[in-house]
XYZ file of C-alpha atoms in Angstrom:
663
model
C 8.495 9.173 56.383
C 10.916 6.580 55.031
C 11.091 3.837 52.412
C 12.948 0.566 52.978
C 14.308 -1.299 49.941
C 15.975 -4.729 50.172
C 18.111 -5.830 47.202
C 19.062 -9.508 47.036
C 21.477 -11.240 44.700
C 24.723 -10.601 42.868
C 24.441 -9.013 39.415
C 28.193 -9.284 38.764
C 29.966 -11.936 36.690
C 30.759 -14.999 38.781
C 34.368 -15.050 37.482
C 35.092 -11.337 38.107
C 33.427 -10.550 41.403
C 36.508 -9.124 43.083
C 37.158 -6.331 40.608
C 33.587 -5.672 39.415
C 32.433 -2.035 39.140
C 29.704 -0.425 41.212
C 26.550 -2.524 41.304
C 23.018 -1.811 40.261
C 21.840 -0.172 43.496
C 24.949 1.983 43.979
C 24.834 3.130 40.370
C 21.153 4.109 40.653
C 21.696 6.074 43.860
C 24.593 7.952 42.288
C 22.820 8.862 39.029
C 19.147 9.370 39.919
C 18.114 13.062 40.029
C 15.463 12.242 42.651
C 18.019 10.838 45.116
C 20.515 13.042 46.937
C 22.986 12.870 49.817
C 23.561 9.129 49.788
C 26.113 7.581 52.103
C 27.054 3.977 52.560
C 28.187 2.142 55.614
C 29.320 -1.444 55.650
C 27.640 -3.390 58.399
C 29.249 -6.739 59.139
C 27.165 -9.579 60.433
C 28.381 -10.676 63.846
C 28.190 -14.324 62.908
C 29.932 -13.870 59.542
C 33.538 -14.915 59.225
C 34.031 -14.006 55.583
C 36.182 -11.060 54.591
C 33.466 -9.275 52.638
C 30.334 -7.822 54.306
C 27.060 -9.695 54.392
C 25.085 -6.619 53.274
C 25.681 -2.949 52.548
C 23.376 -0.219 53.873
C 22.788 2.931 51.848
C 20.983 5.963 53.250
C 19.794 8.812 51.062
C 16.980 11.319 50.538
C 14.393 10.792 47.793
C 11.769 13.230 46.511
C 13.300 15.963 48.638
C 12.392 14.913 52.198
C 11.733 11.160 52.120
C 14.378 9.014 53.842
C 15.517 6.147 51.662
C 17.179 3.109 53.327
C 18.538 0.399 51.040
C 20.044 -2.914 52.168
C 22.035 -4.523 49.382
C 22.674 -8.239 50.096
C 24.886 -9.750 47.391
C 25.428 -13.026 49.296
C 22.517 -15.442 49.579
C 24.265 -17.272 52.455
C 22.640 -14.816 54.864
C 19.510 -16.978 54.736
C 21.570 -19.916 56.039
C 23.898 -18.160 58.490
C 21.580 -15.492 59.967
C 17.965 -16.363 59.361
C 16.732 -13.847 61.998
C 18.385 -10.864 60.256
C 17.262 -11.909 56.776
C 13.685 -12.491 57.964
C 13.556 -9.036 59.582
C 14.952 -7.439 56.413
C 12.299 -8.982 54.197
C 9.517 -8.383 56.723
C 10.281 -4.651 57.029
C 10.884 -4.104 53.309
C 8.601 -1.828 51.258
C 10.184 -2.970 47.965
C 12.296 -6.064 47.165
C 14.759 -6.188 44.270
C 16.128 -9.578 43.159
C 19.056 -9.270 40.754
C 21.232 -11.774 38.930
C 23.698 -11.949 36.076
C 22.346 -13.509 32.883
C 25.710 -15.265 32.284
C 25.736 -17.078 35.656
C 23.180 -19.836 35.122
C 24.456 -22.047 37.914
C 23.898 -19.393 40.581
C 20.490 -18.577 39.121
C 19.247 -22.141 39.453
C 20.722 -22.463 42.920
C 18.858 -19.344 44.060
C 15.671 -20.408 42.300
C 15.646 -23.848 43.894
C 16.879 -23.028 47.397
C 16.083 -19.431 48.323
C 13.130 -18.230 46.198
C 10.673 -20.546 48.040
C 11.876 -19.076 51.353
C 11.353 -15.509 50.096
C 7.969 -16.418 48.648
C 6.759 -17.591 52.082
C 7.994 -14.404 53.756
C 6.427 -11.982 51.247
C 3.385 -10.007 52.381
C 1.952 -7.993 49.468
C 5.321 -6.335 48.871
C 6.184 -5.344 45.265
C 9.098 -7.327 43.813
C 11.376 -6.331 40.913
C 13.496 -8.993 39.180
C 16.441 -7.441 37.323
C 18.377 -9.556 34.815
C 21.682 -7.705 34.382
C 24.212 -8.107 31.577
C 24.463 -9.073 27.942
C 24.314 -12.747 27.120
C 27.657 -14.060 25.865
C 28.247 -17.131 23.655
C 24.533 -17.780 23.592
C 23.584 -20.679 21.381
C 20.254 -22.181 20.484
C 19.512 -24.849 23.128
C 19.256 -28.419 22.066
C 15.635 -29.642 21.912
C 16.529 -33.326 21.906
C 14.874 -35.035 24.926
C 17.870 -37.361 25.254
C 20.328 -34.476 25.434
C 21.852 -34.073 28.905
C 23.395 -30.650 28.292
C 22.401 -27.640 30.357
C 20.630 -26.227 27.275
C 22.849 -23.123 27.106
C 25.159 -21.367 29.530
C 23.036 -18.194 29.880
C 19.827 -17.525 31.757
C 17.159 -17.119 29.088
C 14.427 -14.503 29.073
C 11.805 -17.214 29.410
C 13.379 -18.464 32.638
C 13.433 -14.952 34.097
C 9.808 -14.325 33.158
C 8.789 -17.654 34.669
C 10.499 -16.729 37.943
C 8.702 -13.371 37.903
C 5.352 -15.110 37.461
C 6.006 -17.333 40.480
C 6.639 -14.290 42.690
C 4.123 -11.945 41.030
C 7.037 -9.663 40.246
C 7.996 -7.139 37.564
C 10.672 -8.470 35.190
C 13.359 -6.158 33.753
C 16.343 -6.851 31.506
C 19.240 -4.407 31.952
C 21.861 -5.009 29.259
C 24.220 -2.447 30.813
C 24.406 -0.088 33.758
C 24.169 3.132 31.735
C 21.886 6.158 32.085
C 19.091 4.666 29.983
C 18.804 1.284 31.663
C 19.500 2.575 35.185
C 17.904 6.031 35.167
C 14.899 5.640 32.872
C 14.188 1.912 32.813
C 15.063 0.505 36.232
C 14.736 3.892 37.961
C 11.302 4.539 36.481
C 9.882 1.245 37.737
C 11.530 1.573 41.160
C 10.315 5.161 41.613
C 6.792 4.109 40.647
C 6.740 1.546 43.459
C 8.296 4.098 45.813
C 5.409 6.508 45.136
C 2.927 3.683 45.684
C 4.545 2.874 49.014
C 4.426 6.538 50.085
C 0.745 6.779 49.172
C -0.046 3.645 51.142
C 1.850 4.860 54.214
C 0.194 8.276 54.036
C -3.230 6.628 53.822
C -2.505 4.415 56.809
C -1.205 7.383 58.777
C -4.370 9.380 58.059
C -6.519 6.422 59.143
C -4.620 6.211 62.427
C -5.092 9.912 63.079
C -8.835 9.682 62.312
C -9.148 6.727 64.674
C -7.246 8.657 67.348
C -9.475 11.719 66.964
C -12.584 9.554 66.958
C -11.395 7.781 70.082
C -11.029 11.051 71.964
C -14.432 12.334 70.730
C -12.942 15.099 68.577
C -14.437 15.318 65.105
C -14.169 18.227 62.674
C -17.398 19.997 61.693
C -18.964 19.121 58.364
C -19.063 21.928 55.816
C -22.425 21.981 54.067
C -22.735 22.547 50.329
C -23.575 26.089 49.158
C -27.048 26.789 47.885
C -27.681 26.112 44.232
C -27.395 29.190 42.047
C -30.513 30.310 40.142
C -30.761 28.788 36.672
C -30.950 31.333 33.855
C -33.065 30.116 30.954
C -32.110 31.508 27.558
C -34.783 32.899 25.303
C -35.308 31.123 21.982
C -34.265 32.945 18.815
C -36.994 34.509 16.655
C -34.615 35.692 13.939
C -36.324 33.645 11.203
C -39.812 34.850 12.030
C -38.662 38.488 12.309
C -37.375 38.592 8.727
C -40.227 36.472 7.441
C -42.771 38.881 8.960
C -41.006 41.760 7.246
C -42.328 40.502 3.910
C -45.963 40.642 5.053
C -45.940 43.881 7.058
C -44.847 45.910 3.980
C -42.790 48.350 6.070
C -39.712 50.136 4.663
C -40.350 48.704 1.186
C -37.734 49.913 -1.311
C -38.361 47.691 -4.347
C -41.568 46.760 -6.209
C -41.834 43.959 -8.768
C -44.114 44.209 -11.852
C -45.170 41.659 -14.430
C -44.591 42.180 -18.162
C -48.059 43.862 -18.337
C -46.825 46.468 -15.804
C -49.095 45.248 -13.018
C -47.705 45.208 -9.461
C -46.872 41.700 -8.272
C -44.964 41.977 -4.990
C -43.030 44.331 -2.707
C -39.668 43.510 -1.160
C -36.493 44.920 0.414
C -33.151 45.289 -1.333
C -31.099 44.433 1.746
C -32.778 41.041 2.182
C -32.609 40.115 -1.496
C -28.939 41.120 -1.799
C -28.077 39.143 1.352
C -28.858 35.857 -0.442
C -28.289 36.519 -4.145
C -25.558 37.989 -6.294
C -28.145 38.430 -9.019
C -29.887 41.096 -6.966
C -26.528 42.630 -5.985
C -25.812 43.085 -9.663
C -29.356 44.334 -10.346
C -29.245 46.981 -7.587
C -25.653 48.056 -8.407
C -24.214 46.765 -5.141
C -21.617 44.908 -7.209
C -20.483 45.361 -10.802
C -20.008 42.620 -13.431
C -16.259 42.979 -12.913
C -16.696 42.150 -9.220
C -18.795 39.050 -9.864
C -16.971 37.650 -12.937
C -19.575 34.958 -13.552
C -21.285 34.984 -16.963
C -24.210 32.799 -15.820
C -25.161 35.272 -13.063
C -24.882 38.211 -15.431
C -26.995 36.402 -18.042
C -29.662 35.414 -15.432
C -29.925 39.038 -14.284
C -30.370 40.313 -17.818
C -32.869 37.605 -18.816
C -35.146 37.858 -15.761
C -35.219 41.493 -14.622
C -35.242 45.057 -15.924
C -35.308 48.316 -13.931
C -37.823 51.001 -14.933
C -36.977 54.562 -13.902
C -39.744 56.286 -15.870
C -41.327 59.004 -13.735
C -44.623 58.602 -15.599
C -44.804 54.887 -14.823
C -48.471 53.862 -14.338
C -49.355 52.514 -10.921
C -46.173 53.798 -9.289
C -46.353 53.733 -5.499
C -46.418 57.069 -3.710
C -45.694 55.617 -0.307
C -42.421 57.549 -0.007
C -42.545 60.626 -2.227
C -39.039 61.698 -1.307
C -37.408 58.348 -2.076
C -39.869 56.151 -4.048
C -39.282 52.366 -4.285
C -37.302 51.026 -7.188
C -39.494 49.483 -9.929
C -38.335 46.126 -11.301
C -40.055 44.399 -14.242
C -39.970 40.608 -14.286
C -39.527 39.564 -17.926
C -40.364 35.862 -17.501
C -44.143 35.426 -17.149
C -43.919 31.961 -15.536
C -41.326 33.143 -13.056
C -43.413 36.246 -12.328
C -46.534 34.176 -11.583
C -44.589 32.309 -8.861
C -42.718 35.370 -7.559
C -44.722 35.658 -4.319
C -43.878 32.054 -3.416
C -40.228 32.581 -4.370
C -39.980 35.692 -2.185
C -41.565 33.839 0.742
C -39.011 31.073 0.188
C -36.159 33.620 0.240
C -37.429 35.513 3.293
C -37.843 32.291 5.278
C -34.217 31.271 4.798
C -33.877 29.997 1.220
C -33.557 26.336 2.128
C -37.102 24.897 2.173
C -36.930 23.561 -1.363
C -39.602 20.922 -1.028
C -42.178 23.464 0.089
C -41.203 25.813 -2.776
C -41.504 23.040 -5.318
C -44.921 22.081 -3.931
C -46.169 25.694 -4.099
C -44.946 26.134 -7.676
C -46.494 22.827 -8.716
C -49.900 24.077 -7.532
C -49.679 27.080 -9.883
C -47.952 25.479 -12.849
C -49.472 22.215 -13.954
C -46.772 21.378 -16.484
C -43.804 19.593 -14.897
C -41.436 21.112 -17.431
C -42.489 24.627 -16.408
C -42.004 23.701 -12.748
C -38.460 22.453 -13.404
C -37.701 25.573 -15.452
C -38.730 27.930 -12.634
C -36.841 25.887 -10.024
C -33.675 26.036 -12.125
C -33.975 29.824 -12.351
C -34.325 30.055 -8.558
C -31.164 27.994 -8.222
C -29.387 30.333 -10.638
C -30.456 33.301 -8.530
C -28.963 31.668 -5.404
C -25.822 30.496 -7.204
C -22.413 31.377 -5.768
C -20.122 33.119 -8.303
C -17.401 30.932 -9.775
C -19.001 27.629 -8.708
C -20.859 25.117 -10.821
C -24.563 25.035 -10.100
C -24.881 21.404 -9.015
C -28.181 21.757 -7.130
C -30.072 19.257 -9.250
C -31.880 17.607 -6.379
C -33.829 19.846 -4.032
C -33.913 17.205 -1.278
C -30.139 16.785 -1.436
C -29.608 20.524 -1.173
C -32.042 20.827 1.688
C -30.290 18.068 3.671
C -26.844 19.387 2.807
C -27.423 23.021 3.755
C -30.513 23.528 5.892
C -29.373 26.813 7.443
C -30.366 30.446 7.567
C -28.509 32.600 5.052
C -29.003 36.036 6.560
C -27.183 35.631 9.855
C -23.897 35.481 7.938
C -24.790 37.324 4.739
C -26.335 40.386 6.412
C -23.080 40.980 8.284
C -21.629 42.006 4.895
C -23.795 45.140 5.098
C -23.132 45.946 8.773
C -21.716 49.470 9.158
C -21.466 49.780 5.341
C -22.997 52.596 3.259
C -24.270 50.161 0.579
C -28.092 50.337 0.394
C -28.123 52.276 3.701
C -31.152 54.530 4.185
C -30.477 55.794 7.733
C -27.371 57.120 9.495
C -26.842 57.173 13.276
C -24.663 59.898 14.801
C -22.779 58.662 17.894
C -19.977 60.492 19.716
C -19.160 62.618 16.669
C -19.021 59.671 14.232
C -21.617 58.186 11.895
C -22.876 54.615 11.564
C -24.916 53.704 8.425
C -27.730 51.176 8.766
C -30.818 49.795 6.987
C -34.333 50.581 8.171
C -35.774 47.268 7.023
C -33.501 45.207 9.312
C -33.976 47.579 12.239
C -37.757 47.538 11.904
C -37.897 43.762 11.597
C -35.666 43.084 14.578
C -36.498 45.859 17.071
C -40.046 46.921 18.026
C -38.884 50.267 19.428
C -37.226 51.182 16.136
C -40.246 49.924 14.206
C -42.422 52.382 16.135
C -39.826 55.113 15.753
C -39.527 54.819 11.964
C -43.239 54.279 11.243
C -44.897 56.618 13.775
C -45.352 60.351 13.947
C -41.801 60.950 15.132
C -38.995 63.069 13.804
C -36.899 59.943 13.072
C -39.535 58.680 10.589
C -38.708 61.470 8.145
C -35.071 62.085 9.047
C -32.032 60.332 7.624
C -29.540 61.450 10.292
C -30.552 60.241 13.777
C -28.520 61.152 16.891
C -28.029 58.492 19.586
C -27.263 59.360 23.226
C -26.346 57.373 26.292
C -24.261 54.655 24.629
C -20.788 54.467 23.110
C -20.082 53.736 19.466
C -18.600 50.310 20.290
C -21.687 49.336 22.306
C -24.081 50.513 19.596
C -22.133 48.630 16.925
C -22.395 45.456 19.031
C -26.141 46.117 19.318
C -26.454 46.479 15.523
C -24.368 43.331 15.064
C -26.935 41.385 17.081
C -29.807 42.835 15.029
C -28.072 41.876 11.773
C -26.639 38.472 12.738
C -28.586 37.320 15.841
C -25.335 36.885 17.758
C -22.824 38.990 19.699
C -19.560 38.477 21.534
C -18.741 41.123 24.163
C -15.077 41.728 24.951
C -15.642 41.502 28.697
C -18.027 41.921 31.610
C -18.030 45.715 31.398
C -18.919 45.769 27.703
C -21.578 43.082 28.261
C -23.169 45.275 30.934
C -23.139 48.300 28.580
C -24.730 46.184 25.865
C -27.361 44.957 28.322
C -28.236 48.589 29.122
C -28.526 49.381 25.403
C -30.734 46.311 24.854
C -32.988 47.421 27.727
C -33.203 50.906 26.165
C -34.493 49.441 22.872
C -36.480 46.617 24.520
C -34.625 43.708 22.920
C -35.200 41.081 25.599
C -33.263 38.210 24.033
C -30.096 40.318 23.788
C -30.542 41.132 27.490
C -30.615 37.413 28.287
C -27.494 36.811 26.174
C -25.614 39.549 28.051
C -26.814 38.182 31.395
C -25.631 34.713 30.497
C -22.245 36.069 29.333
C -21.690 37.941 32.630
C -22.696 34.909 34.693
C -20.423 32.580 32.689
C -17.458 34.927 33.078
C -17.902 35.272 36.851
C -18.417 31.549 37.371
C -15.185 30.750 35.536
C -13.075 33.004 37.774
C -11.050 31.273 40.527
C -11.260 32.613 44.063
C -7.865 34.301 43.842
C -8.929 36.286 40.795
C -12.234 37.253 42.435
C -10.344 38.601 45.433
C -7.922 40.684 43.320
C -10.118 41.924 40.468
C -11.119 45.590 40.237
C -14.678 44.920 39.084
C -17.277 46.259 41.530
C -19.819 43.430 41.932
C -22.122 45.580 44.088
C -22.199 48.291 41.414
C -22.937 45.605 38.833
C -25.836 44.438 41.026
C -27.299 47.934 41.303
C -27.099 48.487 37.536
C -28.823 45.162 36.905
C -31.659 46.160 39.248
C -31.974 49.664 37.779
C -32.283 48.294 34.239
C -34.862 45.637 35.204
C -32.535 42.665 34.797
C -34.197 40.540 37.457
C -32.434 37.293 36.590
C -28.948 38.826 36.755
C -29.617 40.783 39.975
C -30.944 37.670 41.755
C -27.974 35.619 40.569
C -25.471 38.292 41.693
C -26.966 38.312 45.189
C -26.518 34.538 45.422
C -22.986 34.890 44.005
C -22.018 37.430 46.686
C -23.501 35.188 49.395
C -21.696 32.099 48.101
C -18.355 33.989 48.058
C -19.046 35.809 51.316
C -15.518 35.566 52.731
C -14.156 37.299 49.607
C -16.681 40.077 49.042
C -17.250 40.912 52.717
C -13.637 42.136 52.875
C -14.117 44.626 50.025
C -15.156 48.258 50.728
C -18.072 48.187 48.255
C -19.715 45.491 50.421
C -20.903 48.329 52.678
C -22.896 49.796 49.770
C -25.423 46.958 49.908
C -28.872 48.005 51.007
C -30.415 46.706 54.227
C -32.569 44.249 52.297
C -29.617 43.026 50.210
C -27.385 42.697 53.295
C -30.077 40.661 55.037
C -30.368 38.316 52.048
C -26.586 37.840 51.839
C -26.231 37.151 55.568
C -29.064 34.625 55.441
C -27.650 32.695 52.481
C -23.916 33.188 53.182
C -21.463 30.344 52.713
C -19.825 29.128 54.858
C -22.452 29.830 57.488
C -21.873 31.418 60.880
C -22.775 28.143 62.562
C -19.986 26.310 60.722
C -17.380 28.966 61.591
C -18.316 28.748 65.291
C -18.064 24.948 65.250
C -14.691 25.210 63.475
C -13.355 27.612 66.151
C -14.474 25.265 68.917
C -12.874 22.307 67.139
C -9.551 24.146 66.896
C -9.648 24.978 70.596
C -10.258 21.315 71.463
C -7.410 20.225 69.189
C -5.060 22.714 70.854
C -5.937 21.439 74.333
C -5.594 17.847 73.136
C -2.171 18.527 71.632
C -0.927 20.250 74.782
C -2.074 17.296 76.873
C -0.106 15.022 74.564
C 2.990 17.147 75.145
C 2.545 16.876 78.910
C 2.186 13.092 78.609
C 5.272 12.917 76.432
C 7.222 14.977 78.989
C 6.344 12.494 81.704
C 7.316 9.689 79.360
C 10.698 11.276 78.680
C 11.354 11.575 82.401
C 11.099 7.792 82.637
C 13.578 7.264 79.807
C 17.174 6.809 80.809
C 19.359 6.841 77.747
C 19.998 9.896 75.598
C 19.199 7.952 72.447
C 15.699 7.044 73.759
C 14.941 10.688 74.589
C 16.146 11.897 71.203
C 13.991 9.311 69.423
C 10.972 10.402 71.467
C 11.522 14.075 70.590
C 11.846 13.258 66.919
C 8.649 11.198 66.948
C 6.807 14.009 68.757
C 7.836 16.768 66.354
C 7.413 14.815 63.143
C 3.973 13.533 64.260
C 2.540 16.981 64.969
C 4.502 19.033 62.421
C 5.893 16.723 59.748
C 7.187 19.332 57.302
C 8.658 21.627 59.998
C 10.118 18.886 62.127
C 11.883 17.051 59.297
C 13.437 20.247 57.997
C 14.787 21.450 61.389
C 15.588 18.310 63.366
C 18.781 17.440 61.462
C 20.113 20.924 62.272
C 19.335 20.953 66.011
C 20.840 19.021 68.926
C 18.344 17.222 71.216
C 17.866 20.048 73.797
C 17.097 22.644 71.105
C 14.829 20.192 69.276
C 12.888 19.621 72.488
C 12.550 23.374 73.032
C 11.377 23.893 69.425
C 8.701 21.231 69.924
C 7.323 23.022 72.980
C 7.334 26.491 71.363
C 5.656 25.324 68.149
C 2.998 23.348 70.011
C 1.994 26.481 71.999
C 1.226 28.286 68.753
């Protein structure tokens, strides 16, 4: 493929044309990194009698393997002396460059008046670049007097150049000097852009011709159908809020009981939940010390509202857990104590529904001042240490932070001994945990800790069948309602653990993670990875992961050409193999049609070679035969032919064409 550029005009100074340096085109070809191997040959017009050539031809390679032919015509007289040559040059041009010197206004107007109309008539959707070369010398402001007969300046102005560009629909450039910036980046960038556009257009036209040729001979490639749509995996909605909210009403694993000033039981709760949202309760239950909190308002609120009673003879003490009885807390403020059940429900449901809390308190306390007093104490309980309590408007706070506190706050207690009442033993190491969270989030553990099982009365519980890392990821989900496996293998281990404890939503999360990871892998990575997809499929089926197993079967069928070459493909059962063969992509029918199409193309190409041989026999001159061989090779094998033809004489080139076509 080649690009033909025609450059018209003289960019040199009219008074120093004999000794001018290399012009615009020659300078670009010598400096551009995309152009290599240029050579010039001066071709004299047969009808020209002047000493200098009519045009100069440059031949070079651009973009590696694209032939670049440039005809530089500095003399406009070619349009008068040899109209046939000039017309052929413009008609075969892919890009036209018109250049002039900004200090030669006389020549500019002569070209504009005499030759530009001729070029305009000969143009046929060819991009044109107008290059104004040089720095304007002795430029003065033109006279605006209508009676003035001066030439209004001796230089070609920018406005005149732009006006000429508009007439031709051209791109206007001003090149103040022929240095690397103006030639390489400015002029070269625009010229190379049009070169790429010309290559794209020629490639498109070439492809259209080939399609028309194939269609004419009745040879059409088979159409590859789209693969079947993969099954859609629907994620299960989170029930984290309701799990912790139900913990308050089920009264399981209670470890703190609140009493009013008259020592009557008011409510039961769980230390882990209260400490997750309030530093007041952390200070009350000795999770943190006053030195850790360093906030006098929190310390004062704790002392004013609550007091711990450790008296063994306390009346009405619960005997639910004789070995480790719940902690007794006396609420000193009677108004606050009367609303404690509503406040605990507010805390267990996320500690952000302020309007509902205020409405519940207003039903119990008729006085608006008492309502505001209790609300302010709730805000003090939820206050962050070291920050000013600016929660004056419940609606503002609700809109500003309507989120669940526990999913981030409970992570503070994950794998920590603080308030822990159960310890798991895994692979020789221990992992502390909290029964209240486990019971609220996992039905299997709720039955285990509250039934007639050994684990209900034991503190140390051994765990088998899972690794410590997998079990910690499982606990992280129970505490925070989220997990992030390190890879497909860990996600599968976590899925097995979730199936063991019947946590269905965690199973769906692991399934979705595995599917997302496999879908994001390119074909090359799928072919080279060490992960056994068939083994993954069998594990998914064994652990009742129906969604994942169905998706993996479709995945293997969609990537049939990759997985059918792997040894584990033979481990598929008869039923699984039948499903994969039925839904495989590409299908057997398409591969058969493709093989037949290739056979027809081979026969068609060989027949073309035979026809070309008979055509070459009728050619007489060596140049005609060589041109025919070049056309034949570059048409059928463009990349191979262009790289080898310059190195081979005509007989060897002909032999190469025949050998390559047979393969």
